[in-house]
mmCIF file of C-alpha atoms in Angstrom:
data_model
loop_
_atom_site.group_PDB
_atom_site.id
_atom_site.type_symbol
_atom_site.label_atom_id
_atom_site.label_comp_id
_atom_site.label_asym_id
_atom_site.label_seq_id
_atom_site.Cartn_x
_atom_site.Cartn_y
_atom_site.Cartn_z
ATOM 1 C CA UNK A 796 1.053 58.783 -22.306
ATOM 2 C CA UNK A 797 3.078 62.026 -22.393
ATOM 3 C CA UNK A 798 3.702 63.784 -25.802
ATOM 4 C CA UNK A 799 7.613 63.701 -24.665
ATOM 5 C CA UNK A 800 7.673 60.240 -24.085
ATOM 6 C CA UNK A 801 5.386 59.243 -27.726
ATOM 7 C CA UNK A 802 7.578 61.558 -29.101
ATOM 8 C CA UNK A 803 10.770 59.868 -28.038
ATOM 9 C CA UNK A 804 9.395 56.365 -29.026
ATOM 10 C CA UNK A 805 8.741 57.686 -32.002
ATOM 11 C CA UNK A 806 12.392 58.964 -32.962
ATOM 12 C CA UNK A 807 14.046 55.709 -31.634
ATOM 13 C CA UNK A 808 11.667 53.741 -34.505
ATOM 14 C CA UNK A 809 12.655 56.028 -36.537
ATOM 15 C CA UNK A 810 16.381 55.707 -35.911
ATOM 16 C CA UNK A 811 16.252 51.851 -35.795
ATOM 17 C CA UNK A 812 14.113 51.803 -39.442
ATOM 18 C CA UNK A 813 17.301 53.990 -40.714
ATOM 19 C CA UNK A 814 19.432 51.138 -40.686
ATOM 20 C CA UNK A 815 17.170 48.844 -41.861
ATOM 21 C CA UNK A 816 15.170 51.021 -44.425
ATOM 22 C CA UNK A 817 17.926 52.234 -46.728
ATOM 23 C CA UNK A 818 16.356 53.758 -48.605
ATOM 24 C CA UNK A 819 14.476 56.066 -46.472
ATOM 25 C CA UNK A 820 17.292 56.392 -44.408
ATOM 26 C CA UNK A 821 18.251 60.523 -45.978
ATOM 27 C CA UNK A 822 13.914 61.265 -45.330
ATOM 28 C CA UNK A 823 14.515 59.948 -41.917
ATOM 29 C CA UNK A 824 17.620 61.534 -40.639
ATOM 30 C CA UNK A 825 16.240 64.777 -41.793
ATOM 31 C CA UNK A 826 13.451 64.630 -38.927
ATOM 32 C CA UNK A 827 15.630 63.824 -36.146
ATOM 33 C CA UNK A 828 17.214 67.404 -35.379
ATOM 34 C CA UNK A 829 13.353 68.497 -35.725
ATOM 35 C CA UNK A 830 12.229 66.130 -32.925
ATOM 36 C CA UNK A 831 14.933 66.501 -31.021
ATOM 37 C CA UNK A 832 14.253 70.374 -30.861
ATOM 38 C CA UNK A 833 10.258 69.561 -29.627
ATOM 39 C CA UNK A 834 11.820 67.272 -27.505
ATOM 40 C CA UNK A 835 13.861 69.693 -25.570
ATOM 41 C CA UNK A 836 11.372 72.362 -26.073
ATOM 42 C CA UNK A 837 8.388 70.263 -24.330
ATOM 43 C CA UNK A 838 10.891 69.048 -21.359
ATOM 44 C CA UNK A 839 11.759 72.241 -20.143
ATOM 45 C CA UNK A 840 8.481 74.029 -20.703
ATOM 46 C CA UNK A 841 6.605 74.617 -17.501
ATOM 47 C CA UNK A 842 2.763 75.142 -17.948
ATOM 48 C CA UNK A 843 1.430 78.762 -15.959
ATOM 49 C CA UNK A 844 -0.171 76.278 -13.347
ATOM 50 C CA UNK A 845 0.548 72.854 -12.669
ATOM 51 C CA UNK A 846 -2.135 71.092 -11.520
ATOM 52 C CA UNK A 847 -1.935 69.141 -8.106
ATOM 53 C CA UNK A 848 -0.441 65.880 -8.295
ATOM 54 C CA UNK A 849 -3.032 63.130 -7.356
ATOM 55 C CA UNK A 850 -2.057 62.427 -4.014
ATOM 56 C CA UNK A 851 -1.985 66.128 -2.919
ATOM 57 C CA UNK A 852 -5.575 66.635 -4.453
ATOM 58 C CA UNK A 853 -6.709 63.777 -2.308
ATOM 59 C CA UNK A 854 -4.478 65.162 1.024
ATOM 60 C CA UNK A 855 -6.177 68.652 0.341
ATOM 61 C CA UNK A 856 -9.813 66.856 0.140
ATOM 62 C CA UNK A 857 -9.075 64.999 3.311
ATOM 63 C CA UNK A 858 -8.210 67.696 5.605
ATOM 64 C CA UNK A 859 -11.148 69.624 4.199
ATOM 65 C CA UNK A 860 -13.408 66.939 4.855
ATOM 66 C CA UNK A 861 -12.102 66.707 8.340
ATOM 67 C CA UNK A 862 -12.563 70.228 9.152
ATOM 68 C CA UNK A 863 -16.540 68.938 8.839
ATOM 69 C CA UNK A 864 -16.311 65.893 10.906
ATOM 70 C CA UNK A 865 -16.567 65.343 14.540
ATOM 71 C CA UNK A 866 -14.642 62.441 16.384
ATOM 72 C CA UNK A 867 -15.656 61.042 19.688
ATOM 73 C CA UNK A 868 -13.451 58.455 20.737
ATOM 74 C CA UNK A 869 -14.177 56.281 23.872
ATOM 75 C CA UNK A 870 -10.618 54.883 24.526
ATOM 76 C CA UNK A 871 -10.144 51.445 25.828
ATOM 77 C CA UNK A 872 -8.404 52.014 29.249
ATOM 78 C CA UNK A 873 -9.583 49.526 30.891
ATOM 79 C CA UNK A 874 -12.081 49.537 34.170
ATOM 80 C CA UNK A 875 -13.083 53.331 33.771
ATOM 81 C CA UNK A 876 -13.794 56.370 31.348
ATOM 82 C CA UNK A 877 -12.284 58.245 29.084
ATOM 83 C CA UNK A 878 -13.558 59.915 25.792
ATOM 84 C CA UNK A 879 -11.751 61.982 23.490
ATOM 85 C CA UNK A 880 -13.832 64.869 21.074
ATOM 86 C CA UNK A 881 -11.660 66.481 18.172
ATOM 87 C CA UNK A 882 -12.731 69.022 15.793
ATOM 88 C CA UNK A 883 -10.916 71.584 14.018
ATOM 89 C CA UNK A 884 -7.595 70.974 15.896
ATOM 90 C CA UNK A 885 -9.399 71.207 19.128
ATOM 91 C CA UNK A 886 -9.657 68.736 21.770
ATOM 92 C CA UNK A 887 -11.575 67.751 24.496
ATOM 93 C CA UNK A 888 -10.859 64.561 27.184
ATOM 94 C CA UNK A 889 -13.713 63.843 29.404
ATOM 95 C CA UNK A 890 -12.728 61.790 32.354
ATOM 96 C CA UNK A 891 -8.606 60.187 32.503
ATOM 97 C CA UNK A 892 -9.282 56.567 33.761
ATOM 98 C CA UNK A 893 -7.802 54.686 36.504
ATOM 99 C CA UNK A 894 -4.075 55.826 37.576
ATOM 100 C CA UNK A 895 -2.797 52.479 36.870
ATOM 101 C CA UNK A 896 -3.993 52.661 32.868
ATOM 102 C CA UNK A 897 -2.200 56.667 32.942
ATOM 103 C CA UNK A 898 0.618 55.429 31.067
ATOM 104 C CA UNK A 899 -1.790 54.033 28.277
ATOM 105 C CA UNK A 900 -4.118 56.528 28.129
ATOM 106 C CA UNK A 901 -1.150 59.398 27.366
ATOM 107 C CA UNK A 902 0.071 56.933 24.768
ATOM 108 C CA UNK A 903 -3.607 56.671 23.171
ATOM 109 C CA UNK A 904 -3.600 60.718 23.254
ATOM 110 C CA UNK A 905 -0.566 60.781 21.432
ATOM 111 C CA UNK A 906 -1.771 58.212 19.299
ATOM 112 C CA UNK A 907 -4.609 60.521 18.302
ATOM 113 C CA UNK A 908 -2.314 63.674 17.953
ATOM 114 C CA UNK A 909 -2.986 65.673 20.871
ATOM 115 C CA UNK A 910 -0.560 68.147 21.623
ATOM 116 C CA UNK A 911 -2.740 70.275 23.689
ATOM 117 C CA UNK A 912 -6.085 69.990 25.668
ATOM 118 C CA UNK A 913 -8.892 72.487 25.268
ATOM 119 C CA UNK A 914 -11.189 71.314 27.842
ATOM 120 C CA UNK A 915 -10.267 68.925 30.178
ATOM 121 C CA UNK A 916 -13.317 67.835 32.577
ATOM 122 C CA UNK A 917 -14.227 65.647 34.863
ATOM 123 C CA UNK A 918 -17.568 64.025 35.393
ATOM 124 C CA UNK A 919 -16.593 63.000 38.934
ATOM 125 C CA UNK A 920 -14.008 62.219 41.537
ATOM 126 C CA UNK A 921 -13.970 58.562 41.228
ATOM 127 C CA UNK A 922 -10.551 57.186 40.678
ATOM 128 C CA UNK A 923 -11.616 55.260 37.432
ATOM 129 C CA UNK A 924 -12.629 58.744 36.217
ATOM 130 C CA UNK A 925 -10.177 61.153 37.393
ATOM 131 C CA UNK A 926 -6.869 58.585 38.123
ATOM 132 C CA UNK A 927 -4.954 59.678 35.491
ATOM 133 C CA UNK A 928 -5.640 63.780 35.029
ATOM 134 C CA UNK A 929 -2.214 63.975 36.918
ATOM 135 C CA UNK A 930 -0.179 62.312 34.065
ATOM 136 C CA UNK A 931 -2.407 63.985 31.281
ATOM 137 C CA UNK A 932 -1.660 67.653 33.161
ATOM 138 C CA UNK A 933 1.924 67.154 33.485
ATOM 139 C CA UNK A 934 2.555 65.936 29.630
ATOM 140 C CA UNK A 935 -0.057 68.318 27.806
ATOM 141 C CA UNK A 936 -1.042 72.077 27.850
ATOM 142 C CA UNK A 937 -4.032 72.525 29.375
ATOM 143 C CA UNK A 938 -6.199 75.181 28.799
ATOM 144 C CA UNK A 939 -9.487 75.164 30.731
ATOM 145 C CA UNK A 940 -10.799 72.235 33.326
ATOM 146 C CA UNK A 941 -14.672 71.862 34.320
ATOM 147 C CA UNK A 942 -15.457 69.610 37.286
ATOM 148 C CA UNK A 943 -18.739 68.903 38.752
ATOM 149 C CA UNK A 944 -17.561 70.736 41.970
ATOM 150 C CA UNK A 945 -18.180 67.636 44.890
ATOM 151 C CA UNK A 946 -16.248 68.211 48.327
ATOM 152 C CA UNK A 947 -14.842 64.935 47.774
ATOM 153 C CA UNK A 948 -12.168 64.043 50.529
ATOM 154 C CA UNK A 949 -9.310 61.780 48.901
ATOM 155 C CA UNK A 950 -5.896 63.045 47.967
ATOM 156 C CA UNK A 951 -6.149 61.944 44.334
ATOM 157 C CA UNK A 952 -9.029 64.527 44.216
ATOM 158 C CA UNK A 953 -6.907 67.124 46.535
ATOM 159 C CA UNK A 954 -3.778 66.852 44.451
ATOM 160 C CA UNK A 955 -5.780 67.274 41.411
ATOM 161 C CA UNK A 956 -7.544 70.151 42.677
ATOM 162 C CA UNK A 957 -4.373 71.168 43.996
ATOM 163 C CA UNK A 958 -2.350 71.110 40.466
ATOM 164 C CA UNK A 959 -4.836 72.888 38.160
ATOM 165 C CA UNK A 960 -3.820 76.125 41.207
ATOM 166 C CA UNK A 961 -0.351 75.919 40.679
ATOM 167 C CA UNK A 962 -0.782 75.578 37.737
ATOM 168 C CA UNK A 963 -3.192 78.576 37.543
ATOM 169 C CA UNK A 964 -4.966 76.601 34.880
ATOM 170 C CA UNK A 965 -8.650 78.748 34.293
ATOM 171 C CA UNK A 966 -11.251 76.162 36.006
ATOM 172 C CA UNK A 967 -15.059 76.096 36.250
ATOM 173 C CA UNK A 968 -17.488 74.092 38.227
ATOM 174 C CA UNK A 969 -20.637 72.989 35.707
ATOM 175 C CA UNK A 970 -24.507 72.770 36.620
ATOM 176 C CA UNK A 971 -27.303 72.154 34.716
ATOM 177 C CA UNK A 972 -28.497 74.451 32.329
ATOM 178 C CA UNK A 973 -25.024 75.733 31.035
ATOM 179 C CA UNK A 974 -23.435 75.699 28.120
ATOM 180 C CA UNK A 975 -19.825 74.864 27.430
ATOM 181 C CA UNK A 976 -18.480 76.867 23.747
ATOM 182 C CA UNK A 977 -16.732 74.671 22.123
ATOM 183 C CA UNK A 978 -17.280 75.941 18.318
ATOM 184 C CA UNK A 979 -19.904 77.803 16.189
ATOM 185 C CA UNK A 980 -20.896 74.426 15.278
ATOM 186 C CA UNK A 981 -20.671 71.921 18.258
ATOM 187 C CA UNK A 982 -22.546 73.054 21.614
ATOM 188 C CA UNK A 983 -21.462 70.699 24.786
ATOM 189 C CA UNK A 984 -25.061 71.064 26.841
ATOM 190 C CA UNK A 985 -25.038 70.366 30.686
ATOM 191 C CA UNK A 986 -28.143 68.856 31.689
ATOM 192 C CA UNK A 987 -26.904 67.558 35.374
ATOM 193 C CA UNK A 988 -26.869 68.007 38.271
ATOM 194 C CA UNK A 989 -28.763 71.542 38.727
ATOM 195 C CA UNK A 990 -27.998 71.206 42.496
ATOM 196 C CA UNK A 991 -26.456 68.479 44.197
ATOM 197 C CA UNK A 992 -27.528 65.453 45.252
ATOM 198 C CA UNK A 993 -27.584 64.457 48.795
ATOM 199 C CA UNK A 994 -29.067 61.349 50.208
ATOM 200 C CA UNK A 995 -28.896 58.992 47.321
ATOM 201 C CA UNK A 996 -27.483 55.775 47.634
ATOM 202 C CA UNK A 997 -24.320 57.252 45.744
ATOM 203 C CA UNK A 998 -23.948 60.996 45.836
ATOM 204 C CA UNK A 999 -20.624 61.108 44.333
ATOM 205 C CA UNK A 1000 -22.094 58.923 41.299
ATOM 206 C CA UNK A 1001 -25.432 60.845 40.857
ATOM 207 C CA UNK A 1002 -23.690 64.195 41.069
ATOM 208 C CA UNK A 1003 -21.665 63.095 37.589
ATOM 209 C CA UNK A 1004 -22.187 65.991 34.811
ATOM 210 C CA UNK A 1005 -24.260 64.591 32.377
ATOM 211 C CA UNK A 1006 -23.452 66.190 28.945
ATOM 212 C CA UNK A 1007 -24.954 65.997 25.886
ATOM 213 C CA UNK A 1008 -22.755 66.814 22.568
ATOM 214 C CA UNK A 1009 -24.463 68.324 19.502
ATOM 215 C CA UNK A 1010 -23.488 69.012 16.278
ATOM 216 C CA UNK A 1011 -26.066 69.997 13.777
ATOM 217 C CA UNK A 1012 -28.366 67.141 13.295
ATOM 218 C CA UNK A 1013 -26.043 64.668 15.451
ATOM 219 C CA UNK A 1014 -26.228 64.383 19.317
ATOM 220 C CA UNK A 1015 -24.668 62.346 21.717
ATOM 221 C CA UNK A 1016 -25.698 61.528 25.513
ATOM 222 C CA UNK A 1017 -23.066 61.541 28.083
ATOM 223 C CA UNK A 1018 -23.679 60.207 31.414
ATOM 224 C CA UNK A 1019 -20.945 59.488 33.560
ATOM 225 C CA UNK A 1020 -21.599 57.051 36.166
ATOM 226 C CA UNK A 1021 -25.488 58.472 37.061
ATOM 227 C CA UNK A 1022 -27.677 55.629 38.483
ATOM 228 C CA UNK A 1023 -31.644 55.827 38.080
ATOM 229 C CA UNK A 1024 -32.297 57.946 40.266
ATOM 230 C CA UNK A 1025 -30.952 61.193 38.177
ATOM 231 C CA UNK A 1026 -32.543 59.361 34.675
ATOM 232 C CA UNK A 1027 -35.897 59.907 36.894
ATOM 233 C CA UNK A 1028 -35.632 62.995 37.311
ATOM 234 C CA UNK A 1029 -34.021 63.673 33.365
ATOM 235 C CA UNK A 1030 -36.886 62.445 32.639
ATOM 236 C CA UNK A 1031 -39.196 64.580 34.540
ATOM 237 C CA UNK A 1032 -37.066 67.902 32.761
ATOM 238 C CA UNK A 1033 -37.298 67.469 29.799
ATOM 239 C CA UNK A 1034 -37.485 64.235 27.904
ATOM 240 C CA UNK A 1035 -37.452 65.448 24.674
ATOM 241 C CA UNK A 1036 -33.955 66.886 25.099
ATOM 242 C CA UNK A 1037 -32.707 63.532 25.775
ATOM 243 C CA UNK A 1038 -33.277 62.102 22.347
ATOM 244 C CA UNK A 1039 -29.237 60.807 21.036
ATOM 245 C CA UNK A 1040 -27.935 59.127 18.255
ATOM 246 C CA UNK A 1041 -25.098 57.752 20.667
ATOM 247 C CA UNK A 1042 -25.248 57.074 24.206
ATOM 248 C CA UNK A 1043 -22.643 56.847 26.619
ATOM 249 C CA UNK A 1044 -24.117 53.843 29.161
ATOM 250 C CA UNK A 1045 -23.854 55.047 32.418
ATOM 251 C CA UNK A 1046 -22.000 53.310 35.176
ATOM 252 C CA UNK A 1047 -20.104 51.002 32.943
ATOM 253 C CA UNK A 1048 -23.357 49.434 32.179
ATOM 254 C CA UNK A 1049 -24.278 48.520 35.785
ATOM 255 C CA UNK A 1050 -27.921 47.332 36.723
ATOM 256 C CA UNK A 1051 -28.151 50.313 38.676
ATOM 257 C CA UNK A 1052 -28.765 52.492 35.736
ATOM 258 C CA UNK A 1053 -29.927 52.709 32.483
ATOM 259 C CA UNK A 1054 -33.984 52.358 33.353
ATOM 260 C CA UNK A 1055 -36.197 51.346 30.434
ATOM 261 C CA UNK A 1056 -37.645 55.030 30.241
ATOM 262 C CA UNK A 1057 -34.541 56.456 30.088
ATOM 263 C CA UNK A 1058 -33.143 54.542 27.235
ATOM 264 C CA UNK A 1059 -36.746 54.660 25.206
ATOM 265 C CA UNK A 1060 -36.578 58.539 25.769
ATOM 266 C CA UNK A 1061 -32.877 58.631 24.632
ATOM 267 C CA UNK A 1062 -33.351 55.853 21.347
ATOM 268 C CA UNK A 1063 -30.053 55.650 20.379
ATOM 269 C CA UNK A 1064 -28.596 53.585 17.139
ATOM 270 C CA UNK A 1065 -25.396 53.099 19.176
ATOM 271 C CA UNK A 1066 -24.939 52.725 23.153
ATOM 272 C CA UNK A 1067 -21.057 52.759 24.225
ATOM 273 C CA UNK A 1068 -19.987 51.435 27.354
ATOM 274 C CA UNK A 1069 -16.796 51.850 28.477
ATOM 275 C CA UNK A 1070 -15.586 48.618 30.558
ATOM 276 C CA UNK A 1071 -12.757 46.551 31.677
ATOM 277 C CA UNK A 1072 -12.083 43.256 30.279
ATOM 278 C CA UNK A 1073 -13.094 40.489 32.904
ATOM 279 C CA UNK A 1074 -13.442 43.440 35.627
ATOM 280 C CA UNK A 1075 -14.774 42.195 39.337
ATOM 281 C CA UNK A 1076 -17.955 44.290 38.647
ATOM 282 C CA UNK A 1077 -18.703 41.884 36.188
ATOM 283 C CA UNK A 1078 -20.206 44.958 33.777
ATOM 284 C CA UNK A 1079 -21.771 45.739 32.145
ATOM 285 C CA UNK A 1080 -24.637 43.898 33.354
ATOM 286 C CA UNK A 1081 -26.146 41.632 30.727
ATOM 287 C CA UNK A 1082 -30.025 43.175 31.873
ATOM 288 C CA UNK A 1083 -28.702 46.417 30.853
ATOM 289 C CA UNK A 1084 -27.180 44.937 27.318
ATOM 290 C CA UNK A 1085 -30.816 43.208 26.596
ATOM 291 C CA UNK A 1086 -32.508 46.278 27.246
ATOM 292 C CA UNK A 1087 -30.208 47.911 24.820
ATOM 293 C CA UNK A 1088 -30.968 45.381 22.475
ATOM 294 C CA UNK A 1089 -35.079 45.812 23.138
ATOM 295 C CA UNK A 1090 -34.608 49.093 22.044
ATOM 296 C CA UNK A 1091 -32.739 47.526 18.492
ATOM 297 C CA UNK A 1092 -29.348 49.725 19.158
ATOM 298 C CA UNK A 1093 -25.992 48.334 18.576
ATOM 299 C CA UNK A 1094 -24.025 47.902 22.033
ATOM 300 C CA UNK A 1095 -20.304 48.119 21.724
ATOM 301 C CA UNK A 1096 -18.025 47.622 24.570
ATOM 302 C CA UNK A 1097 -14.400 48.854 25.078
ATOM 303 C CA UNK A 1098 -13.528 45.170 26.665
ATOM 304 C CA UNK A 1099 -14.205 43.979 23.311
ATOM 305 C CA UNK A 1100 -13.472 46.537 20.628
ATOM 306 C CA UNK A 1101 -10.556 48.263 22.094
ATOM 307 C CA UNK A 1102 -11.123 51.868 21.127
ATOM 308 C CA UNK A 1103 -14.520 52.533 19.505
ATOM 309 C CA UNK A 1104 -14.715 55.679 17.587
ATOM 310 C CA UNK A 1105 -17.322 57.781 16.195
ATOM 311 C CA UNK A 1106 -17.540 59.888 13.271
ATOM 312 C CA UNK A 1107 -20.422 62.069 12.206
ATOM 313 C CA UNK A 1108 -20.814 65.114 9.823
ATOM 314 C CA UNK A 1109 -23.708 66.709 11.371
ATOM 315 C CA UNK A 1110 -26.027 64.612 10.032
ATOM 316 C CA UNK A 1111 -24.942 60.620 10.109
ATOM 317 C CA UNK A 1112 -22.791 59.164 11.648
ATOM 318 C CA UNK A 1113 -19.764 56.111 11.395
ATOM 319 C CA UNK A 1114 -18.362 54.083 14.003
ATOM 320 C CA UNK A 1115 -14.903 52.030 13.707
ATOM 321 C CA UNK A 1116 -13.641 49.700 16.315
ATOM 322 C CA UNK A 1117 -9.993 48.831 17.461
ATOM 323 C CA UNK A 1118 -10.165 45.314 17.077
ATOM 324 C CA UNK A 1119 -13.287 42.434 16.080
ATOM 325 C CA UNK A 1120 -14.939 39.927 18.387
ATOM 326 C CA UNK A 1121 -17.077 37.093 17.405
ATOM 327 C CA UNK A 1122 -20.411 36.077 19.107
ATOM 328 C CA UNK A 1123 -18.551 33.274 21.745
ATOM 329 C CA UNK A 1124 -16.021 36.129 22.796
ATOM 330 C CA UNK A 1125 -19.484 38.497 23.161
ATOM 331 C CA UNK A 1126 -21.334 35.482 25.235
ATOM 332 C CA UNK A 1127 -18.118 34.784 27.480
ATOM 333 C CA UNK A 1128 -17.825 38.552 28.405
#
């Protein structure tokens, strides 16, 4: 309790036992203009420095504490990919979705408080990766795009292509062996393609920029829509470097990726795979989630969790889902 407010307790007491305590009453009424007077005094004195109130301390403490954390977000856009990284005010979106989920994903941006995109890349020309860049470069700032550089001949592609010129937005086609600054803390590692693929039997798939985020002790794997044939040759690079925390699935989780020696050499805790809710794929394919599950990660899916989002300091990391599913919801999808 404040010394104003025992204080002011005190002298109403001591007013009420006046008129009941005559004979005290003259002892009594000669402390009231003395209280009074520390009353006043003790209202209107301000200390040299107030200390924060309680919520303030814990604002302050948040925003420092987020100033360490890094957030990956894979948002729920249905049938395609898109993943959000924030630190320090900055943002990066990898890959915009379909064109038909555009008006969700800007509301999911906005959601997350973007206001302007640092990097803004795309693994690949597929529509379910690249369909909405159009609405996310006519609502934001964009800064700097990275592409994986495929002569891909559709006019979603061209008029993306197209609008980062007029726009005379800085852009840069990735290979292997680069390194994308992002911080003095978080590196953003390209470990495919070094050349590109021809002959496969999907070229535009295979030639995806696989990433790989790290910050400090914390790494995440991110794969775009390369099948097995590109996890071969990962392999055959450098295995070691492959080792993640988090993985993005490739492909949505489709049979054609995601070999057992690629997922032993990445051992993640959590595998992500980004997915539409009763899509005609039918992913992700329930061989890929077993061998997930062989390897003891937890598997979350966009279908079911809505956004999933991941939180690490450099060393551990959290993840926090959109919405819960039980096991018959898991088994149906």
């Amino acid at each position: 309790m404040k010394k104003t407010s025992f204080l002011a307790i005190l002298l109403a007491a001591l007013v009420l036992a006046a008129g009941v305590v005559t004979k005290d009453s003259e002892l009594i009424k000669s402390y009231v203009p003395v209280l009074l007077e520390q009353l006043q005094t003790m209202d209107t004195a301000v200390p040299e420095e107030m200390p924060p109130k309680a919520e303030e301390a814990k604002t302050q403490e948040a925003v420092k504490t987020a100033d360490d954390i890094l957030a990956v977000t894979a948002l729920d856009i249905g049938q395609g990919d898109s993943i959000l990284v924030q630190m320090q005010g900055k943002n990066i979106l990898i890959d915009s979705g379909d064109r038909s989920e555009a008006a969700r994903l800007l509301t999911k941006l906005e959601e997350n408080h973007v206001e302007q995109i640092d990097m803004l890349i795309a693994t690949h020309p597929h529509a379910d990766h690249i369909g909405g860049m159009k609405a996310v470069l006519n609502r934001f700032p964009v800064k700097h795009v990275y592409d994986s550089g495929q002569n891909y001949k559709t006019k979603m592609y061209n008029d993306f292509r197209l609008q980062i010129e007029k726009e005379q937005i800085p852009f840069e086609v990735l290979r292997g062996g680069q390194e994308v600054p992002v911080n003095e803390m978080v590196k953003l590692k390209v470990l495919s393609p070094q050349t590109l693929y021809k002959g496969t039997p999907s070229d535009t798939n295979n030639n995806s920029l696989v990433l790989r985020l790290e910050y400090k002790d914390f790494a995440m794997m991110l794969t775009g829509d390369i099948q097995a044939e590109v996890e071969r040759d990962l392999l055959q690079t450098d295995p070691e470097a492959l080792q993640a925390q988090v993985l993005k699935v490739a492909h949505h989780g489709s049979k054609t990726s995601s070999i057992n020696e690629f997922l032993a050499a990445v051992k993640p805790k959590i595998a992500v795979i980004s997915s539409g809710e009763g899509n005609k794929y039918k992913h992700p394919s329930p061989e890929v989630v077993q061998r997930l599950y062989n390897l003891q990660a937890d598997v979350f899916n966009t279908a079911l969790c809505g956004d999933i989002i991941i939180k690490s300091n450099g060393k551990t990391c959290d993840i926090t889902v959109e919405k819960f599913y039980d096991e018959q919801q898991a088994q149906a999808a």
